[in-house]
Coordinates of C-alpha atoms and ligand atoms in Angstrom, one line a residue:
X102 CA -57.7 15.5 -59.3
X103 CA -54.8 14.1 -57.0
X104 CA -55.6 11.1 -55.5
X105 CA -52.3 10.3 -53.9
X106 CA -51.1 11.5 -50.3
X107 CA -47.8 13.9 -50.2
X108 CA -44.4 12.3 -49.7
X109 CA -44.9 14.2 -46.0
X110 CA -48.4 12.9 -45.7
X111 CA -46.8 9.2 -46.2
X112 CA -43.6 9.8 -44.0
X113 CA -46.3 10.4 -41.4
X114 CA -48.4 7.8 -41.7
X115 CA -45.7 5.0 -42.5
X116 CA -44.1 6.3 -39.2
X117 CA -47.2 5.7 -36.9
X118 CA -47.9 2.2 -39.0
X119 CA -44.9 1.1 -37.9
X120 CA -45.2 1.9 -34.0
X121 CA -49.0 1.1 -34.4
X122 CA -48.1 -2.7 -36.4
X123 CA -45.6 -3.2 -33.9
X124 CA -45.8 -2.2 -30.3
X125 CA -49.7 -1.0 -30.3
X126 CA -51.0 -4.0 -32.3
X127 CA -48.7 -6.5 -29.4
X128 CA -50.0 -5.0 -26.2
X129 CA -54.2 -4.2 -27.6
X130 CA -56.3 -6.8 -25.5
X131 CA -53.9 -5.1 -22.9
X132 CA -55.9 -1.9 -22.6
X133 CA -59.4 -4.0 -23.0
X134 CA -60.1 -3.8 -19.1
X135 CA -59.8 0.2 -19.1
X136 CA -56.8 0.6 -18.5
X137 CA -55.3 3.8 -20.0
X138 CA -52.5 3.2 -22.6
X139 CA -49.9 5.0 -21.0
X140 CA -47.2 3.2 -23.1
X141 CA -48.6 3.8 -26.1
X142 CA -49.4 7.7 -25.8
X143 CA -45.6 8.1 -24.8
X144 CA -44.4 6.5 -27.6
X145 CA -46.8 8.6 -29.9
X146 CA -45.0 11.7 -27.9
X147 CA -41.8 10.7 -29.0
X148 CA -42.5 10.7 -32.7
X149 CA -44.2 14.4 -32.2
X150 CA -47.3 13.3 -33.2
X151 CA -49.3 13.7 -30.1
X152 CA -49.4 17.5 -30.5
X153 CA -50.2 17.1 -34.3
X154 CA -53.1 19.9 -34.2
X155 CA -50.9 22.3 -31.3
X156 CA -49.5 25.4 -33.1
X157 CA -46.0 25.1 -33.4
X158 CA -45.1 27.8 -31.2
X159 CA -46.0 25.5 -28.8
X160 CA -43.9 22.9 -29.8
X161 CA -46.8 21.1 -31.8
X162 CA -47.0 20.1 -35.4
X163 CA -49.9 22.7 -36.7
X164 CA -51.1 20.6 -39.0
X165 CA -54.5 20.4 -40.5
X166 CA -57.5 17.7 -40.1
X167 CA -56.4 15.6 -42.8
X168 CA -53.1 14.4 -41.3
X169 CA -54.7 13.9 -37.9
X170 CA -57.6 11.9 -39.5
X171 CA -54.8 9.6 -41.1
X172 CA -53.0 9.2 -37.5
X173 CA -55.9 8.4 -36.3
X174 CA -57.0 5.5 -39.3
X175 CA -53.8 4.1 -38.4
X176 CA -53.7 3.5 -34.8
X177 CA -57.7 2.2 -35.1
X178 CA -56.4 -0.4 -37.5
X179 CA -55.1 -2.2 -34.3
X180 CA -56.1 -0.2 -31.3
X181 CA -59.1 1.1 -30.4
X182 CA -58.6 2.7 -27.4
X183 CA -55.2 4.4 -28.4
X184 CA -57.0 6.0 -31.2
X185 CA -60.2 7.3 -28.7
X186 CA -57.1 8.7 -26.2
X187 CA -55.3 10.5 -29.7
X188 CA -58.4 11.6 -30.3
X189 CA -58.6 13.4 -27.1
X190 CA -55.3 14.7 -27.5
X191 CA -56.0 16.4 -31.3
X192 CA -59.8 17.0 -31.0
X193 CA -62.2 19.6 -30.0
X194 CA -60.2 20.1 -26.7
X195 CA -57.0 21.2 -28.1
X196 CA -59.0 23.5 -30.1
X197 CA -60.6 25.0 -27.7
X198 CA -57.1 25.6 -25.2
X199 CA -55.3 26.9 -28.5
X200 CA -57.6 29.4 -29.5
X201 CA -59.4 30.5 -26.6
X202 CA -57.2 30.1 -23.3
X203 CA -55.2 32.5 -21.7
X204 CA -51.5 32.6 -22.7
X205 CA -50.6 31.4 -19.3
X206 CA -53.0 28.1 -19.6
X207 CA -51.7 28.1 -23.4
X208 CA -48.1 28.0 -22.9
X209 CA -47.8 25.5 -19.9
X210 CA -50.9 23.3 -21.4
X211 CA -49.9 23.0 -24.6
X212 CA -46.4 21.7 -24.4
X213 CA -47.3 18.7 -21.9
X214 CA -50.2 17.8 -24.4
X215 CA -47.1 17.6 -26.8
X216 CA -45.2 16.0 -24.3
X217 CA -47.9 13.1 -23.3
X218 CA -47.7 14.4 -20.2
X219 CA -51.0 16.5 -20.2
X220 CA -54.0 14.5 -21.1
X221 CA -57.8 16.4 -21.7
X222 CA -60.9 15.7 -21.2
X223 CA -63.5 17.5 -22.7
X224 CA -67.1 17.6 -20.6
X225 CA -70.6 17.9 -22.8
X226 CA -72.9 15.1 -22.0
X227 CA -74.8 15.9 -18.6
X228 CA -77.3 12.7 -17.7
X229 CA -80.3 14.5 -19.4
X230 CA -78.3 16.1 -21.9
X231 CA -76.8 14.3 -24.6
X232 CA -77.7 14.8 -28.1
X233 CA -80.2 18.0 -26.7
X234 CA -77.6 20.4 -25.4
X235 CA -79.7 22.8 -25.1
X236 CA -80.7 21.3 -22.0
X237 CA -77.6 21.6 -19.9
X238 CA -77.7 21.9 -16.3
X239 CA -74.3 22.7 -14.9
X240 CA -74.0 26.4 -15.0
X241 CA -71.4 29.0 -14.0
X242 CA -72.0 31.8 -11.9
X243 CA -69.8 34.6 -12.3
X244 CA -69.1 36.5 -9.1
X245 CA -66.7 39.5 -9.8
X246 CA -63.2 38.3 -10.6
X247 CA -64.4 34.5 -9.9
X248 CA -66.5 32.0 -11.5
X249 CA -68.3 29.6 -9.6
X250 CA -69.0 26.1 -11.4
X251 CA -71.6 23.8 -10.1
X252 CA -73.0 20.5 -12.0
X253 CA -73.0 16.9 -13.6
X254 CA -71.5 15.6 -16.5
X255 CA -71.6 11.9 -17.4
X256 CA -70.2 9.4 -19.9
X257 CA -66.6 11.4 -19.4
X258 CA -63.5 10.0 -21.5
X259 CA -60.2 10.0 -19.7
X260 CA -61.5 11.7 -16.7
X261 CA -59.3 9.5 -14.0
X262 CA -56.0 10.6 -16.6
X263 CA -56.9 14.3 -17.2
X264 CA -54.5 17.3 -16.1
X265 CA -57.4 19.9 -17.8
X266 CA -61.3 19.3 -18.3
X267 CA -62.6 21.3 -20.6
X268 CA -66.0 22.1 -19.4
X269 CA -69.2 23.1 -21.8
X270 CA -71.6 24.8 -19.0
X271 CA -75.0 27.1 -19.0
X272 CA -73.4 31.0 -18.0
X273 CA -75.3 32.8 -15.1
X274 CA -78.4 30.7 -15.7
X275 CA -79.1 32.2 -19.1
X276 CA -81.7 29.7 -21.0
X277 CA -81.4 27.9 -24.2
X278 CA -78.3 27.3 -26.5
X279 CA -77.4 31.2 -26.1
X280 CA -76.3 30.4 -22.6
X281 CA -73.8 28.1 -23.3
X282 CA -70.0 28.4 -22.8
X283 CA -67.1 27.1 -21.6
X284 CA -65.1 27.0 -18.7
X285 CA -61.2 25.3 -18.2
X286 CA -61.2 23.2 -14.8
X287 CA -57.5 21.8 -13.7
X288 CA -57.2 18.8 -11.7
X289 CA -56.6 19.1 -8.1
X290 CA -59.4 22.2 -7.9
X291 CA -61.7 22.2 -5.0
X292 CA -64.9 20.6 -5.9
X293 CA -63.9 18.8 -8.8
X294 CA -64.6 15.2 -8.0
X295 CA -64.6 11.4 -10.3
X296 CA -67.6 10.3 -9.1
X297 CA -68.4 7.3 -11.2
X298 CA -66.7 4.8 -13.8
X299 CA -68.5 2.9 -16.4
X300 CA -66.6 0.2 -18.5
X301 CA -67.5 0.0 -22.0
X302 CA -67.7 -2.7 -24.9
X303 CA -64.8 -0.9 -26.9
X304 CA -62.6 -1.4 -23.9
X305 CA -62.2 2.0 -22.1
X306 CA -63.7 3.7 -19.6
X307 CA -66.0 6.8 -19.4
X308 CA -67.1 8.7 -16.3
X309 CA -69.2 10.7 -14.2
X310 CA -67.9 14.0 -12.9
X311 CA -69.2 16.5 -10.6
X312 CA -68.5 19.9 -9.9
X313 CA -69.4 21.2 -6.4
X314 CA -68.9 25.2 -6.3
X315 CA -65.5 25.0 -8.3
X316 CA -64.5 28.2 -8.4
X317 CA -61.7 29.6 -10.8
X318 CA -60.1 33.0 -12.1
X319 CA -62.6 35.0 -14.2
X320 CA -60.2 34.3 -17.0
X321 CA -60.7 30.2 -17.4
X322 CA -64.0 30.9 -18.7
X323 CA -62.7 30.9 -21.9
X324 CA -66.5 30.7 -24.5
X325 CA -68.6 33.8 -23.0
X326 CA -70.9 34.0 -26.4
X327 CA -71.9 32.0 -29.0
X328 CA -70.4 28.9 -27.1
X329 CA -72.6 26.6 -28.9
X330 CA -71.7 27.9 -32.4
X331 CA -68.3 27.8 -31.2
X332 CA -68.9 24.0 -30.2
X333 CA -70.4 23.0 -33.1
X334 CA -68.2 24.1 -35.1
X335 CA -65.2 22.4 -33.5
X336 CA -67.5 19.2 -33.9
X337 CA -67.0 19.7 -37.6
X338 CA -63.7 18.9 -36.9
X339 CA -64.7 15.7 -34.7
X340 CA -67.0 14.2 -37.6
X341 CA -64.3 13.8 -39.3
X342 CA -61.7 12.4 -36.9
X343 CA -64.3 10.2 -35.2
X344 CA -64.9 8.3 -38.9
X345 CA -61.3 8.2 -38.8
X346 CA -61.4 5.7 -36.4
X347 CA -64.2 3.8 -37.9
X348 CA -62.3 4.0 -41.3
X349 CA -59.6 2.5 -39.4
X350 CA -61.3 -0.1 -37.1
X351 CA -62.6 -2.4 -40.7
X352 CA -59.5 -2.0 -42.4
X353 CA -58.2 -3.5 -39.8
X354 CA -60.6 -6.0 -39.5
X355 CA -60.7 -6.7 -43.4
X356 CA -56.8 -7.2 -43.3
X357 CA -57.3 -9.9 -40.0
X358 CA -60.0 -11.2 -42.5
X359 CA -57.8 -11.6 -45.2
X360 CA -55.0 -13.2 -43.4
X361 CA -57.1 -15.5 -41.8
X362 CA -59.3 -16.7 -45.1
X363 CA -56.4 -17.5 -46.8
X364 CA -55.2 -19.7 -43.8
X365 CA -57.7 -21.2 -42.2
X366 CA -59.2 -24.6 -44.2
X367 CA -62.2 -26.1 -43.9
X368 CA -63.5 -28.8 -46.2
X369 CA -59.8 -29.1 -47.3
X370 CA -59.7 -25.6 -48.8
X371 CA -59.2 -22.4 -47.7
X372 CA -62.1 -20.2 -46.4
X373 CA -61.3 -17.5 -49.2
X374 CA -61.9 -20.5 -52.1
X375 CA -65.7 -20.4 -50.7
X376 CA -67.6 -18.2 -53.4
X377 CA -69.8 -16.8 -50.1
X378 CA -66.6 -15.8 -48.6
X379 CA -65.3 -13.7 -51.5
X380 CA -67.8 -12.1 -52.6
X381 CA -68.2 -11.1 -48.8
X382 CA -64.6 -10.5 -49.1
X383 CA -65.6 -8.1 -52.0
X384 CA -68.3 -6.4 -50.4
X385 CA -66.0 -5.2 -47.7
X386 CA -63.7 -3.9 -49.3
X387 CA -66.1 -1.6 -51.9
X388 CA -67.4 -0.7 -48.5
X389 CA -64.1 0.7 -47.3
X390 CA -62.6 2.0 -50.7
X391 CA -66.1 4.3 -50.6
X392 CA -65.8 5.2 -47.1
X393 CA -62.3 6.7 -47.5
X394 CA -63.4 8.5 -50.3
X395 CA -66.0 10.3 -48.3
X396 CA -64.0 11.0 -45.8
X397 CA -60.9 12.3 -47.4
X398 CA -62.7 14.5 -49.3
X399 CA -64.7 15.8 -46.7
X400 CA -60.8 16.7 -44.5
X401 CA -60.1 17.9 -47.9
X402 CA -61.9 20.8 -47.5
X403 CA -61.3 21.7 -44.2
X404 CA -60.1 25.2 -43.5
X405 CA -60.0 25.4 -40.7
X406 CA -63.8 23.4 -40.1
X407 CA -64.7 21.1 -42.9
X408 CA -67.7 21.2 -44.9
X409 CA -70.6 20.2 -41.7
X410 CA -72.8 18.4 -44.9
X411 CA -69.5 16.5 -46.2
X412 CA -68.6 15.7 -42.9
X413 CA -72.1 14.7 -41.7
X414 CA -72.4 12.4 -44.7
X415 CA -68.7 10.6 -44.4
X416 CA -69.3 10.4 -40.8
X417 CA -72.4 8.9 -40.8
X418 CA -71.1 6.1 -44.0
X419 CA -67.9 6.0 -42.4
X420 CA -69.8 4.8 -39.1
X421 CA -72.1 2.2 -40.6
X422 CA -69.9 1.0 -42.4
X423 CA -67.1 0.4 -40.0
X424 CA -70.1 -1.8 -38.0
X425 CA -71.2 -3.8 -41.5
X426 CA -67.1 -4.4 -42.1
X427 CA -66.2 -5.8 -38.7
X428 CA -69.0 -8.2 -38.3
X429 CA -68.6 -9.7 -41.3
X430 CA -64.6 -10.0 -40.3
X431 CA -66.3 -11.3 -37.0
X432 CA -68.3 -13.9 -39.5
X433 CA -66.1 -15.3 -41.2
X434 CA -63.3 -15.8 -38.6
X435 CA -66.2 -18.4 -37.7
X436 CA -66.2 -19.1 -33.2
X437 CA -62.5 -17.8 -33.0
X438 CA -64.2 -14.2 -34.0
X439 CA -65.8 -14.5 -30.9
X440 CA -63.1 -14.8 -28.4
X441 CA -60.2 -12.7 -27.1
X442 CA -57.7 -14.5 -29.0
X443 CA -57.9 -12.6 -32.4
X444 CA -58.3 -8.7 -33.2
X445 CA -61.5 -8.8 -35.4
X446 CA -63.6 -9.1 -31.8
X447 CA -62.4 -5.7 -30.4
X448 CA -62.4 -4.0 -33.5
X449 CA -65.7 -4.8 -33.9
X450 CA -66.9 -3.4 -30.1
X451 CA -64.6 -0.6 -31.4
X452 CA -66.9 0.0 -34.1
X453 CA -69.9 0.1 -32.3
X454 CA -68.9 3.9 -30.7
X455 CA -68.8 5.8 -33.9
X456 CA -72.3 6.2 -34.6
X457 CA -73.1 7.3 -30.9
X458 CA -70.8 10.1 -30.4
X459 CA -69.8 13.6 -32.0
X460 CA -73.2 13.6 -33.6
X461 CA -75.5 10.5 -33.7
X462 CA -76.4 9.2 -37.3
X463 CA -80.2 10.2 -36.6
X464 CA -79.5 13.9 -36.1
X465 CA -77.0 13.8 -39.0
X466 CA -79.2 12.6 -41.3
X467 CA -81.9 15.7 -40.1
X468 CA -79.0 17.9 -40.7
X469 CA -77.9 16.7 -44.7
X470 CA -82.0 15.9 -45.1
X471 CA -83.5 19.3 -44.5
X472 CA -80.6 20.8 -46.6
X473 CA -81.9 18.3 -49.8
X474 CA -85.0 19.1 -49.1
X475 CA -84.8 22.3 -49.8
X476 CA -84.9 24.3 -46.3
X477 CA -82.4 27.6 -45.6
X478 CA -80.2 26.6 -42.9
X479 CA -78.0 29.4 -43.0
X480 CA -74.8 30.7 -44.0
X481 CA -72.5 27.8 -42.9
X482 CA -75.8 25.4 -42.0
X483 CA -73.8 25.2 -38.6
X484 CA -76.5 25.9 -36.5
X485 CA -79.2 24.5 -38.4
X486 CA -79.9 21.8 -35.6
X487 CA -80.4 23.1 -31.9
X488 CA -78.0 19.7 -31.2
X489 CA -74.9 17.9 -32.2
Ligands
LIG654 C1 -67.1 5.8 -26.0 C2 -67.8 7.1 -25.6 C3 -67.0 8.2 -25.3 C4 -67.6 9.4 -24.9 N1 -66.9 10.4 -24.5 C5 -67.4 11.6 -24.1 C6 -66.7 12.7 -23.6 O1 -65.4 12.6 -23.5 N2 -67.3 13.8 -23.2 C7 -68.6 13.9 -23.3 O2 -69.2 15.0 -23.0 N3 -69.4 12.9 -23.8 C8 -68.9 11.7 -24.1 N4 -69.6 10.7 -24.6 C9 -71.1 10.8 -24.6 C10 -71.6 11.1 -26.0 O3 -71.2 12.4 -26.4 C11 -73.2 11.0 -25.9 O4 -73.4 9.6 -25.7 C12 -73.8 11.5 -27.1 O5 -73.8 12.9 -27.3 C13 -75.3 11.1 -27.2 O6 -75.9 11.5 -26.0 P1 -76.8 10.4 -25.1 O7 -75.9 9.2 -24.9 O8 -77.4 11.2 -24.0 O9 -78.0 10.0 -26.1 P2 -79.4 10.7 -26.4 O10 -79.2 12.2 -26.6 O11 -80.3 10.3 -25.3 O12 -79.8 10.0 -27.7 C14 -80.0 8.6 -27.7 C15 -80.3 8.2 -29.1 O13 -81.5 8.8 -29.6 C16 -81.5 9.0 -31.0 N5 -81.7 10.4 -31.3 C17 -81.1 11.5 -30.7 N6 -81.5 12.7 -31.3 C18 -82.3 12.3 -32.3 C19 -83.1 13.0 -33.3 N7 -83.0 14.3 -33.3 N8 -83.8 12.3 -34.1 C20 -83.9 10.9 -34.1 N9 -83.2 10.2 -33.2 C21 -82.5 10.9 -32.3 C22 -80.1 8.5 -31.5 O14 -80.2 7.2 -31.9 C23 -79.3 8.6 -30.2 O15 -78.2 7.7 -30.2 C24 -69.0 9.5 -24.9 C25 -69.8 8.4 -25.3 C26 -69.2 7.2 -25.6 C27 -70.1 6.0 -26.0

């Protein structure tokens, strides 16, 4: 077994440490009012990382999960925000352009993406559909050449920034998970409106999105069949970028920790000299080592999805454990944890997203659970759970 990255796998990440140590890491509390980190994603653009899962016919880098999971664990280390917006950018979404869009959407898409000019947003949750899919109310009509869009989605990322929405959406009313497919929704169409903004504790903001008979060429409804298969599948990918950032978020917060134990003194020692503090000290750090264990395994075998039970599992450690890491960094930075004025406190928000998103930790336990327990889920256990 090789446990050490490439020489390319470290010219990459030493390249994004650097931008992501220097500029990201100076301008973070920056972005903590929702503002979108413009700067930062045009910077990424200009090292060529921003298209790092684009094909390189479009000018992207092609490469697999495992280099954009280790992007991503760099920029979380200081930015939360500019990892959620990469992850946008190298997600589900691109996916979903590169594989199933028209060459004519692919080929002028795909190169802003690379460009930063482009950003996605990708449209699942609908008010009363969340975890449950299944339950989706927007739905596209097709009439002839056309297809006619109407619905709600809610808790949007990147919505007021998008050029493209990827759209998940019920097909000519048909019920259940079988209906499901997905339409591509440019902004500036008719009837596609921002209706809503809510600000969050990790810093950026999500909103609600309506579309009001949106109508489009036949050919942007890019998922006719087994759209949900097709989704859940992508999300493979996504449980193990979205751990990325959680991997990233308390190794960040373990390296503030460090720094600070080792300066700070209180009853005229150092904080680390404190037996409690090391052996918390000691706990986070088994925490992490585990963690990335998990989770490089689970990109590891990725091709193209990962394993969904590996991924589950290192997304769901990866997760918790980010949460258990950062507040203990929170801890022991004592009342300066709490404020503004060092990292730990918005890594720790940060953390708090993983566990809610790209598959909560509840229906990811069903998913590895049933499998030990013995039930048939299938060939791939894909579609073992009618939700993600
Ligand atoms: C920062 C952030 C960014 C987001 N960005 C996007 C985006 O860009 N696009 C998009 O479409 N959505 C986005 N979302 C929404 C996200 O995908 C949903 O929040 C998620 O799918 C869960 O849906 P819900 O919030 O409706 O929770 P619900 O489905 O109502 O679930 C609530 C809770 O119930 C529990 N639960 C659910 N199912 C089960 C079960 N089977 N067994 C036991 N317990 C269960 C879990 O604890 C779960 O967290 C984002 C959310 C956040 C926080």
């Amino acid at each position: 077994m090789e446990f050490r990255l490439s020489e390319t796998q470290r010219q990459l990440v030493a390249s994004v440490r650097e931008l992501a140590q220097g500029n990201f890491r100076s301008r973070a509390l920056g972005w903590m009012d929702g503002t979108f980190p413009w700067e930062n994603i045009k910077e990424l653009a200009g090292l060529g990382v921003l298209g790092i899962t684009v094909p390189e016919e479009y000018g992207g880098l092609g490469l697999p999960v495992f280099e954009t999971a280790l992007i991503l664990e760099e920029i979380a280390k200081v930015c939360y925000p500019t990892a959620m917006a990469v992850l946008g950018e190298a997600g589900v979404q691109t996916r979903v352009i590169a594989k199933y869009a028209p060459e004519a959407i692919r080929s002028r898409i795909l190169p802003a993406v690379v460009a930063g000019d482009c950003i996605l947003s990708i449209c699942m949750t609908e008010p009363h559909a969340g975890t449950d899919v299944a339950n989706y109310r927007t739905n596209a009509v097709i009439k002839g050449d056309r297809v006619v869009v109407n619905g709600v989605k809610t808790l949007i990322s990147r919505a007021e920034e998008a050029g493209m929405f990827i759209v998940f959406t019920r097909i000519d009313s048909k019920p259940g998970r079988e209906g499901i497919g997905c339409v591509l929704i440019e902004r500036g169409t008719p009837g596609l409106e921002v209706t809503g903004t809510y600000h969050t504790m990790g810093g950026e903001n999500l909103h609600e999105v309506q579309f009001n008979d949106v109508e489009l060429p036949l050919e942007n409804l890019v998922i006719r069949e087994d759209g949900f298969k097709r989704l859940l599948s992508a999300f493979n990918t996504q449980r193990c970028l979205n751990p990325a950032i959680s991997l990233g978020l308390a190794e960040g917060a373990f390296d503030e920790t460090i720094r600070y134990v080792r300066d700070r003194t209180i009853f005229k020692k150092p904080i680390g000299d404190f037996q409690g503090a090391r052996w918390k000290l000691a706990d986070m750090y088994k925490d992490i080592e585990a963690a990335r264990g998990l989770l490089y395994r689970a990109c590891w075998t990725a091709n193209p999805f990962p394993d969904p039970f590996l991924a589950a599992t290192a997304k769901i450690f990866c997760n918790e454990m980010a949460i258990r890491v950062t507040n203990e960094g929170v801890q022991l930075h004592g009342g300066f944890g709490f404020t503004d004025e060092y990292p730990v406190s918005r890594l720790y928000r940060g953390a708090r997203y993983g566990s809610l998103g790209g598959g909560a930790s509840e229906t990811l336990r069903d998913l590895i659970g049933r499998k030990l327990a013995g039930e048939d889920l299938g060939p791939d256990g894909i579609m073992a759970l009618g939700y993600f």
